[in-house]
Each structure stands twice: as C-alpha cells, then as structure tokens.
Amino acid sequence: AAKELFGTDRTVDSFIPKTQRDFEEYSRMLVHKYILPYADSTHYKTLLKSINKTALLTVTSQEAKDVETCIAGIRSDKMKLEREAVKEKKDAAKKKSLNYGARGTGKGADILGSVDEYLDDGALDDDDDYDFM
C-alpha cells in the first residue's frame, strides 16, 4: 500500500525520518493512514485541534508562530477558493437568466426601444423631397 501511495516500500511503522523531505513524507504517511479516514466524522475538527495542541507542547513560541502562519496561509487560500466558487455561481446564474427587456420582447429592448427603430427611421433616404438648402 505504501508503494502505491508514495512510490516506496516505506511504512509508517518502519520509517525513520532524518531530513526535511523525509519529515514531509512521514507527515503524509501519518495523515493518510491515521487521520484522513476520520475526515467525515463530526468530530474531525476536534481531532485536528487536539493533534496540533498536543504536538505543539514541546516547541518554542516562535516555532508555534511559524506553524500558525502556515495554517493561516492555508485558511487564506481556502477562503479565496470559496469566494471564487461563490462568484462563479453568481456569474453562472446571471448568464442563465433571460433578458426580456422593458417591453418584454425577448430581444433585450431597452426603455427607448431597439436600435433598429432609430436606424431605420428613413431620415437618410435619398428620395426625400425636403431640401435643406
């Protein structure tokens, strides 16, 4: 299972991380094996809070602040995605609506009428008997 997920035979139980990259891989292994299976639980948020609280007991205030900054960045990215999703829904709703205009003609006519009414008033016809000069 570890080879399929991570491309390696390493397992959580036998893996001993040494480098930063190892610790990142180890965290993914822990999350996939022990935490994500409970993501649908109503108490999942409590699990995440408790894990963070317990794991951060031994770090300095600056290290805790670094973790806080990382989590705040994740929250900011999620908020941005949520706003974009709401905006896309609003834009899609606007595109789906029909514009019947003020007269209800279905052609989007405005209060003043359609453009064709103004352009085809006959004022520029050559066979006009009226001579301005």
Short mmCIF file of N, CA and C in Angstrom, two decimals:
data_model
loop_
_atom_site.label_atom_id
_atom_site.label_comp_id
_atom_site.label_asym_id
_atom_site.label_seq_id
_atom_site.Cartn_x
_atom_site.Cartn_y
_atom_site.Cartn_z
N ALA A 1 0.82 -1.19 0.00
CA ALA A 1 0.00 0.00 0.00
C ALA A 1 0.86 1.25 0.00
N ALA A 2 1.96 1.23 0.72
CA ALA A 2 2.84 2.40 0.78
C ALA A 2 3.49 2.64 -0.57
N LYS A 3 3.83 1.57 -1.27
CA LYS A 3 4.47 1.73 -2.57
C LYS A 3 3.49 2.35 -3.56
N GLU A 4 2.21 1.96 -3.49
CA GLU A 4 1.21 2.52 -4.39
C GLU A 4 0.99 4.01 -4.10
N LEU A 5 0.94 4.38 -2.82
CA LEU A 5 0.68 5.77 -2.45
C LEU A 5 1.89 6.68 -2.64
N PHE A 6 3.03 6.23 -2.22
CA PHE A 6 4.20 7.10 -2.16
C PHE A 6 5.34 6.67 -3.07
N GLY A 7 5.19 5.56 -3.79
CA GLY A 7 6.24 5.09 -4.68
C GLY A 7 7.42 4.50 -3.93
N THR A 8 7.19 4.02 -2.73
CA THR A 8 8.26 3.47 -1.91
C THR A 8 7.70 2.34 -1.05
N ASP A 9 8.59 1.49 -0.55
CA ASP A 9 8.16 0.40 0.33
C ASP A 9 8.12 0.83 1.78
N ARG A 10 8.39 2.07 2.06
CA ARG A 10 8.40 2.57 3.43
C ARG A 10 6.99 2.52 4.03
N THR A 11 6.93 2.18 5.30
CA THR A 11 5.67 2.22 6.02
C THR A 11 5.85 3.14 7.21
N VAL A 12 4.76 3.58 7.77
CA VAL A 12 4.80 4.49 8.92
C VAL A 12 5.56 3.85 10.07
N ASP A 13 5.34 2.56 10.29
CA ASP A 13 5.94 1.88 11.42
C ASP A 13 7.45 1.69 11.29
N SER A 14 7.95 1.53 10.07
CA SER A 14 9.38 1.26 9.88
C SER A 14 10.17 2.49 9.43
N PHE A 15 9.49 3.56 9.10
CA PHE A 15 10.15 4.75 8.54
C PHE A 15 10.70 5.63 9.66
N ILE A 16 11.96 6.01 9.54
CA ILE A 16 12.59 6.92 10.49
C ILE A 16 13.07 8.13 9.70
N PRO A 17 12.35 9.26 9.82
CA PRO A 17 12.71 10.45 9.05
C PRO A 17 13.98 11.11 9.59
N LYS A 18 14.78 11.63 8.65
CA LYS A 18 16.02 12.32 9.04
C LYS A 18 16.11 13.72 8.44
N THR A 19 15.68 13.88 7.21
CA THR A 19 15.77 15.16 6.53
C THR A 19 14.40 15.84 6.50
N GLN A 20 14.39 17.10 6.08
CA GLN A 20 13.12 17.82 5.98
C GLN A 20 12.18 17.11 5.02
N ARG A 21 12.71 16.66 3.89
CA ARG A 21 11.89 15.94 2.91
C ARG A 21 11.35 14.64 3.51
N ASP A 22 12.16 13.95 4.31
CA ASP A 22 11.70 12.73 4.99
C ASP A 22 10.53 13.05 5.93
N PHE A 23 10.65 14.15 6.68
CA PHE A 23 9.59 14.52 7.61
C PHE A 23 8.31 14.89 6.88
N GLU A 24 8.43 15.54 5.72
CA GLU A 24 7.25 15.86 4.92
C GLU A 24 6.58 14.58 4.42
N GLU A 25 7.38 13.63 3.97
CA GLU A 25 6.84 12.35 3.52
C GLU A 25 6.21 11.59 4.69
N TYR A 26 6.86 11.63 5.83
CA TYR A 26 6.36 10.97 7.03
C TYR A 26 5.01 11.56 7.45
N SER A 27 4.89 12.87 7.36
CA SER A 27 3.62 13.51 7.72
C SER A 27 2.50 13.07 6.78
N ARG A 28 2.81 12.97 5.48
CA ARG A 28 1.80 12.50 4.53
C ARG A 28 1.38 11.07 4.84
N MET A 29 2.36 10.24 5.21
CA MET A 29 2.06 8.86 5.55
C MET A 29 1.15 8.79 6.78
N LEU A 30 1.47 9.58 7.80
CA LEU A 30 0.65 9.60 9.02
C LEU A 30 -0.77 10.07 8.73
N VAL A 31 -0.86 11.15 7.98
CA VAL A 31 -2.18 11.71 7.67
C VAL A 31 -3.02 10.72 6.89
N HIS A 32 -2.45 10.09 5.86
CA HIS A 32 -3.20 9.15 5.04
C HIS A 32 -3.63 7.91 5.83
N LYS A 33 -2.77 7.46 6.72
CA LYS A 33 -3.08 6.23 7.45
C LYS A 33 -3.97 6.47 8.67
N TYR A 34 -3.72 7.52 9.43
CA TYR A 34 -4.37 7.67 10.72
C TYR A 34 -5.39 8.81 10.82
N ILE A 35 -5.31 9.81 9.98
CA ILE A 35 -6.16 10.99 10.17
C ILE A 35 -7.26 11.10 9.11
N LEU A 36 -6.92 11.00 7.83
CA LEU A 36 -7.92 11.16 6.78
C LEU A 36 -9.07 10.16 6.83
N PRO A 37 -8.87 8.95 7.34
CA PRO A 37 -10.02 8.04 7.44
C PRO A 37 -11.16 8.58 8.30
N TYR A 38 -10.87 9.56 9.15
CA TYR A 38 -11.89 10.14 10.03
C TYR A 38 -12.39 11.50 9.56
N ALA A 39 -12.06 11.88 8.34
CA ALA A 39 -12.41 13.20 7.82
C ALA A 39 -13.93 13.42 7.75
N ASP A 40 -14.71 12.38 7.64
CA ASP A 40 -16.16 12.52 7.56
C ASP A 40 -16.83 12.62 8.92
N SER A 41 -16.08 12.42 9.97
CA SER A 41 -16.64 12.46 11.32
C SER A 41 -17.02 13.89 11.71
N THR A 42 -18.06 14.01 12.51
CA THR A 42 -18.45 15.33 13.01
C THR A 42 -17.42 15.87 14.00
N HIS A 43 -16.56 14.99 14.52
CA HIS A 43 -15.56 15.38 15.50
C HIS A 43 -14.16 15.53 14.88
N TYR A 44 -14.10 15.56 13.57
CA TYR A 44 -12.81 15.66 12.87
C TYR A 44 -12.06 16.93 13.25
N LYS A 45 -12.77 18.04 13.34
CA LYS A 45 -12.14 19.31 13.70
C LYS A 45 -11.54 19.23 15.10
N THR A 46 -12.22 18.54 16.01
CA THR A 46 -11.70 18.35 17.35
C THR A 46 -10.41 17.54 17.31
N LEU A 47 -10.37 16.53 16.46
CA LEU A 47 -9.16 15.72 16.28
C LEU A 47 -7.99 16.59 15.83
N LEU A 48 -8.23 17.43 14.82
CA LEU A 48 -7.17 18.29 14.30
C LEU A 48 -6.67 19.27 15.34
N LYS A 49 -7.60 19.88 16.08
CA LYS A 49 -7.21 20.82 17.14
C LYS A 49 -6.37 20.11 18.21
N SER A 50 -6.82 18.94 18.62
CA SER A 50 -6.14 18.21 19.67
C SER A 50 -4.75 17.75 19.24
N ILE A 51 -4.63 17.30 18.00
CA ILE A 51 -3.32 16.88 17.48
C ILE A 51 -2.36 18.07 17.48
N ASN A 52 -2.82 19.20 16.98
CA ASN A 52 -1.97 20.39 16.95
C ASN A 52 -1.58 20.84 18.36
N LYS A 53 -2.55 20.85 19.24
CA LYS A 53 -2.29 21.29 20.61
C LYS A 53 -1.25 20.38 21.28
N THR A 54 -1.43 19.08 21.14
CA THR A 54 -0.51 18.12 21.76
C THR A 54 0.87 18.16 21.11
N ALA A 55 0.91 18.26 19.79
CA ALA A 55 2.19 18.26 19.07
C ALA A 55 2.99 19.53 19.33
N LEU A 56 2.31 20.62 19.62
CA LEU A 56 3.00 21.90 19.80
C LEU A 56 3.41 22.17 21.25
N LEU A 57 3.17 21.25 22.14
CA LEU A 57 3.54 21.44 23.54
C LEU A 57 5.03 21.61 23.75
N THR A 58 5.84 20.96 22.92
CA THR A 58 7.29 20.95 23.15
C THR A 58 8.05 21.99 22.33
N VAL A 59 7.35 22.78 21.49
CA VAL A 59 8.05 23.74 20.63
C VAL A 59 8.09 25.11 21.30
N THR A 60 8.98 25.96 20.79
CA THR A 60 9.09 27.33 21.30
C THR A 60 7.94 28.18 20.75
N SER A 61 7.78 29.37 21.30
CA SER A 61 6.72 30.26 20.83
C SER A 61 6.95 30.66 19.38
N GLN A 62 8.19 30.85 18.97
CA GLN A 62 8.49 31.21 17.59
C GLN A 62 8.13 30.06 16.64
N GLU A 63 8.43 28.83 17.04
CA GLU A 63 8.08 27.68 16.21
C GLU A 63 6.56 27.53 16.12
N ALA A 64 5.86 27.79 17.23
CA ALA A 64 4.40 27.74 17.21
C ALA A 64 3.85 28.82 16.28
N LYS A 65 4.50 29.98 16.29
CA LYS A 65 4.07 31.08 15.41
C LYS A 65 4.28 30.69 13.95
N ASP A 66 5.37 30.00 13.64
CA ASP A 66 5.62 29.53 12.27
C ASP A 66 4.51 28.58 11.81
N VAL A 67 4.10 27.69 12.71
CA VAL A 67 3.00 26.76 12.39
C VAL A 67 1.71 27.54 12.20
N GLU A 68 1.47 28.51 13.06
CA GLU A 68 0.27 29.35 12.96
C GLU A 68 0.24 30.08 11.62
N THR A 69 1.38 30.61 11.19
CA THR A 69 1.47 31.32 9.92
C THR A 69 1.14 30.38 8.76
N CYS A 70 1.63 29.17 8.84
CA CYS A 70 1.35 28.17 7.80
C CYS A 70 -0.15 27.87 7.74
N ILE A 71 -0.77 27.68 8.89
CA ILE A 71 -2.20 27.38 8.94
C ILE A 71 -3.01 28.58 8.46
N ALA A 72 -2.60 29.78 8.81
CA ALA A 72 -3.29 30.99 8.35
C ALA A 72 -3.20 31.11 6.83
N GLY A 73 -2.07 30.73 6.25
CA GLY A 73 -1.93 30.74 4.79
C GLY A 73 -2.87 29.75 4.13
N ILE A 74 -3.00 28.58 4.73
CA ILE A 74 -3.92 27.57 4.20
C ILE A 74 -5.35 28.10 4.26
N ARG A 75 -5.71 28.72 5.39
CA ARG A 75 -7.05 29.28 5.55
C ARG A 75 -7.30 30.37 4.51
N SER A 76 -6.32 31.22 4.27
CA SER A 76 -6.45 32.30 3.29
C SER A 76 -6.68 31.74 1.89
N ASP A 77 -5.92 30.71 1.53
CA ASP A 77 -6.09 30.08 0.22
C ASP A 77 -7.48 29.47 0.08
N LYS A 78 -7.97 28.82 1.13
CA LYS A 78 -9.29 28.21 1.09
C LYS A 78 -10.39 29.27 0.98
N MET A 79 -10.22 30.38 1.69
CA MET A 79 -11.20 31.46 1.60
C MET A 79 -11.25 32.03 0.19
N LYS A 80 -10.11 32.17 -0.43
CA LYS A 80 -10.04 32.69 -1.80
C LYS A 80 -10.77 31.76 -2.76
N LEU A 81 -10.54 30.45 -2.61
CA LEU A 81 -11.21 29.47 -3.47
C LEU A 81 -12.72 29.49 -3.24
N GLU A 82 -13.14 29.64 -1.99
CA GLU A 82 -14.57 29.68 -1.69
C GLU A 82 -15.21 30.93 -2.29
N ARG A 83 -14.53 32.08 -2.21
CA ARG A 83 -15.07 33.30 -2.81
C ARG A 83 -15.19 33.17 -4.32
N GLU A 84 -14.18 32.55 -4.94
CA GLU A 84 -14.22 32.36 -6.39
C GLU A 84 -15.37 31.44 -6.78
N ALA A 85 -15.62 30.40 -5.98
CA ALA A 85 -16.72 29.48 -6.26
C ALA A 85 -18.05 30.19 -6.16
N VAL A 86 -18.22 31.04 -5.15
CA VAL A 86 -19.46 31.80 -5.00
C VAL A 86 -19.63 32.75 -6.17
N LYS A 87 -18.55 33.41 -6.57
CA LYS A 87 -18.61 34.35 -7.69
C LYS A 87 -18.98 33.62 -8.99
N GLU A 88 -18.40 32.44 -9.19
CA GLU A 88 -18.72 31.66 -10.39
C GLU A 88 -20.19 31.25 -10.41
N LYS A 89 -20.73 30.91 -9.23
CA LYS A 89 -22.15 30.55 -9.16
C LYS A 89 -23.01 31.75 -9.51
N LYS A 90 -22.65 32.93 -8.99
CA LYS A 90 -23.41 34.15 -9.29
C LYS A 90 -23.33 34.47 -10.77
N ASP A 91 -22.12 34.35 -11.36
CA ASP A 91 -21.95 34.63 -12.78
C ASP A 91 -22.75 33.64 -13.63
N ALA A 92 -22.75 32.37 -13.22
CA ALA A 92 -23.50 31.36 -13.96
C ALA A 92 -25.00 31.64 -13.87
N ALA A 93 -25.46 32.10 -12.71
CA ALA A 93 -26.87 32.43 -12.56
C ALA A 93 -27.24 33.62 -13.43
N LYS A 94 -26.36 34.59 -13.56
CA LYS A 94 -26.63 35.74 -14.42
C LYS A 94 -26.70 35.33 -15.88
N LYS A 95 -25.84 34.43 -16.30
CA LYS A 95 -25.81 34.00 -17.70
C LYS A 95 -27.04 33.17 -18.05
N LYS A 96 -27.58 32.45 -17.08
CA LYS A 96 -28.73 31.60 -17.35
C LYS A 96 -30.02 32.38 -17.47
N SER A 97 -30.08 33.58 -16.91
CA SER A 97 -31.32 34.34 -16.94
C SER A 97 -31.55 34.95 -18.32
N LEU A 98 -32.81 35.08 -18.70
CA LEU A 98 -33.17 35.68 -19.98
C LEU A 98 -33.40 37.16 -19.80
N ASN A 99 -33.02 37.93 -20.80
CA ASN A 99 -33.24 39.36 -20.76
C ASN A 99 -34.45 39.67 -21.63
N TYR A 100 -35.58 39.94 -21.00
CA TYR A 100 -36.77 40.26 -21.76
C TYR A 100 -36.89 41.75 -22.02
N GLY A 101 -36.08 42.55 -21.38
CA GLY A 101 -36.12 43.98 -21.60
C GLY A 101 -37.36 44.61 -20.99
N ALA A 102 -37.50 45.92 -21.16
CA ALA A 102 -38.62 46.65 -20.56
C ALA A 102 -39.94 46.32 -21.23
N ARG A 103 -39.91 46.03 -22.53
CA ARG A 103 -41.15 45.77 -23.27
C ARG A 103 -41.52 44.30 -23.30
N GLY A 104 -40.62 43.47 -22.80
CA GLY A 104 -40.92 42.04 -22.80
C GLY A 104 -40.84 41.42 -24.18
N THR A 105 -40.04 41.98 -25.08
CA THR A 105 -39.95 41.48 -26.44
C THR A 105 -39.06 40.26 -26.56
N GLY A 106 -38.24 40.02 -25.54
CA GLY A 106 -37.35 38.88 -25.61
C GLY A 106 -36.08 39.20 -26.38
N LYS A 107 -35.96 40.41 -26.89
CA LYS A 107 -34.78 40.78 -27.67
C LYS A 107 -33.87 41.71 -26.89
N GLY A 108 -34.16 41.95 -25.61
CA GLY A 108 -33.32 42.82 -24.81
C GLY A 108 -33.56 44.28 -25.11
N ALA A 109 -34.75 44.63 -25.55
CA ALA A 109 -35.06 46.03 -25.87
C ALA A 109 -35.04 46.85 -24.60
N ASP A 110 -34.50 48.04 -24.70
CA ASP A 110 -34.47 48.90 -23.53
C ASP A 110 -35.69 49.82 -23.54
N ILE A 111 -35.75 50.73 -22.60
CA ILE A 111 -36.90 51.62 -22.46
C ILE A 111 -37.10 52.47 -23.72
N LEU A 112 -36.03 52.85 -24.36
CA LEU A 112 -36.12 53.72 -25.53
C LEU A 112 -36.47 52.96 -26.80
N GLY A 113 -36.43 51.67 -26.80
CA GLY A 113 -36.73 50.89 -27.99
C GLY A 113 -35.47 50.24 -28.52
N SER A 114 -35.62 49.53 -29.60
CA SER A 114 -34.46 48.84 -30.15
C SER A 114 -33.65 49.76 -31.04
N VAL A 115 -32.44 49.36 -31.31
CA VAL A 115 -31.55 50.15 -32.16
C VAL A 115 -32.09 50.24 -33.57
N ASP A 116 -32.74 49.19 -34.04
CA ASP A 116 -33.28 49.19 -35.40
C ASP A 116 -34.33 50.28 -35.60
N GLU A 117 -35.09 50.59 -34.57
CA GLU A 117 -36.10 51.65 -34.68
C GLU A 117 -35.44 53.00 -34.94
N TYR A 118 -34.27 53.23 -34.37
CA TYR A 118 -33.58 54.50 -34.55
C TYR A 118 -32.86 54.57 -35.90
N LEU A 119 -32.29 53.47 -36.31
CA LEU A 119 -31.53 53.47 -37.54
C LEU A 119 -32.42 53.45 -38.78
N ASP A 120 -33.59 52.91 -38.67
CA ASP A 120 -34.47 52.76 -39.83
C ASP A 120 -35.65 53.72 -39.74
N ASP A 121 -35.34 54.98 -39.47
CA ASP A 121 -36.42 55.96 -39.40
C ASP A 121 -36.62 56.68 -40.73
N GLY A 122 -35.82 56.38 -41.74
CA GLY A 122 -35.99 56.95 -43.07
C GLY A 122 -35.36 58.32 -43.23
N ALA A 123 -34.66 58.83 -42.26
CA ALA A 123 -34.11 60.18 -42.33
C ALA A 123 -33.00 60.30 -43.35
N LEU A 124 -32.35 59.26 -43.70
CA LEU A 124 -31.23 59.34 -44.63
C LEU A 124 -31.58 58.83 -46.03
N ASP A 125 -32.85 58.68 -46.32
CA ASP A 125 -33.24 58.20 -47.64
C ASP A 125 -32.97 59.28 -48.69
N ASP A 126 -32.51 58.87 -49.88
CA ASP A 126 -32.18 59.81 -50.95
C ASP A 126 -33.42 60.38 -51.64
N ASP A 127 -34.50 59.68 -51.62
CA ASP A 127 -35.68 60.15 -52.34
C ASP A 127 -36.57 61.06 -51.49
N ASP A 128 -35.95 61.76 -50.59
CA ASP A 128 -36.67 62.69 -49.72
C ASP A 128 -36.93 63.98 -50.49
N ASP A 129 -38.13 64.51 -50.45
CA ASP A 129 -38.49 65.74 -51.17
C ASP A 129 -38.04 67.00 -50.43
N TYR A 130 -37.75 66.87 -49.22
CA TYR A 130 -37.35 68.03 -48.43
C TYR A 130 -35.93 68.39 -48.74
N ASP A 131 -35.68 69.66 -49.10
CA ASP A 131 -34.34 70.13 -49.41
C ASP A 131 -33.96 71.15 -48.35
N PHE A 132 -32.92 70.87 -47.64
CA PHE A 132 -32.48 71.72 -46.55
C PHE A 132 -31.97 73.04 -47.06
N MET A 133 -31.25 73.05 -48.17
CA MET A 133 -30.68 74.30 -48.65
C MET A 133 -31.25 74.68 -49.96
#
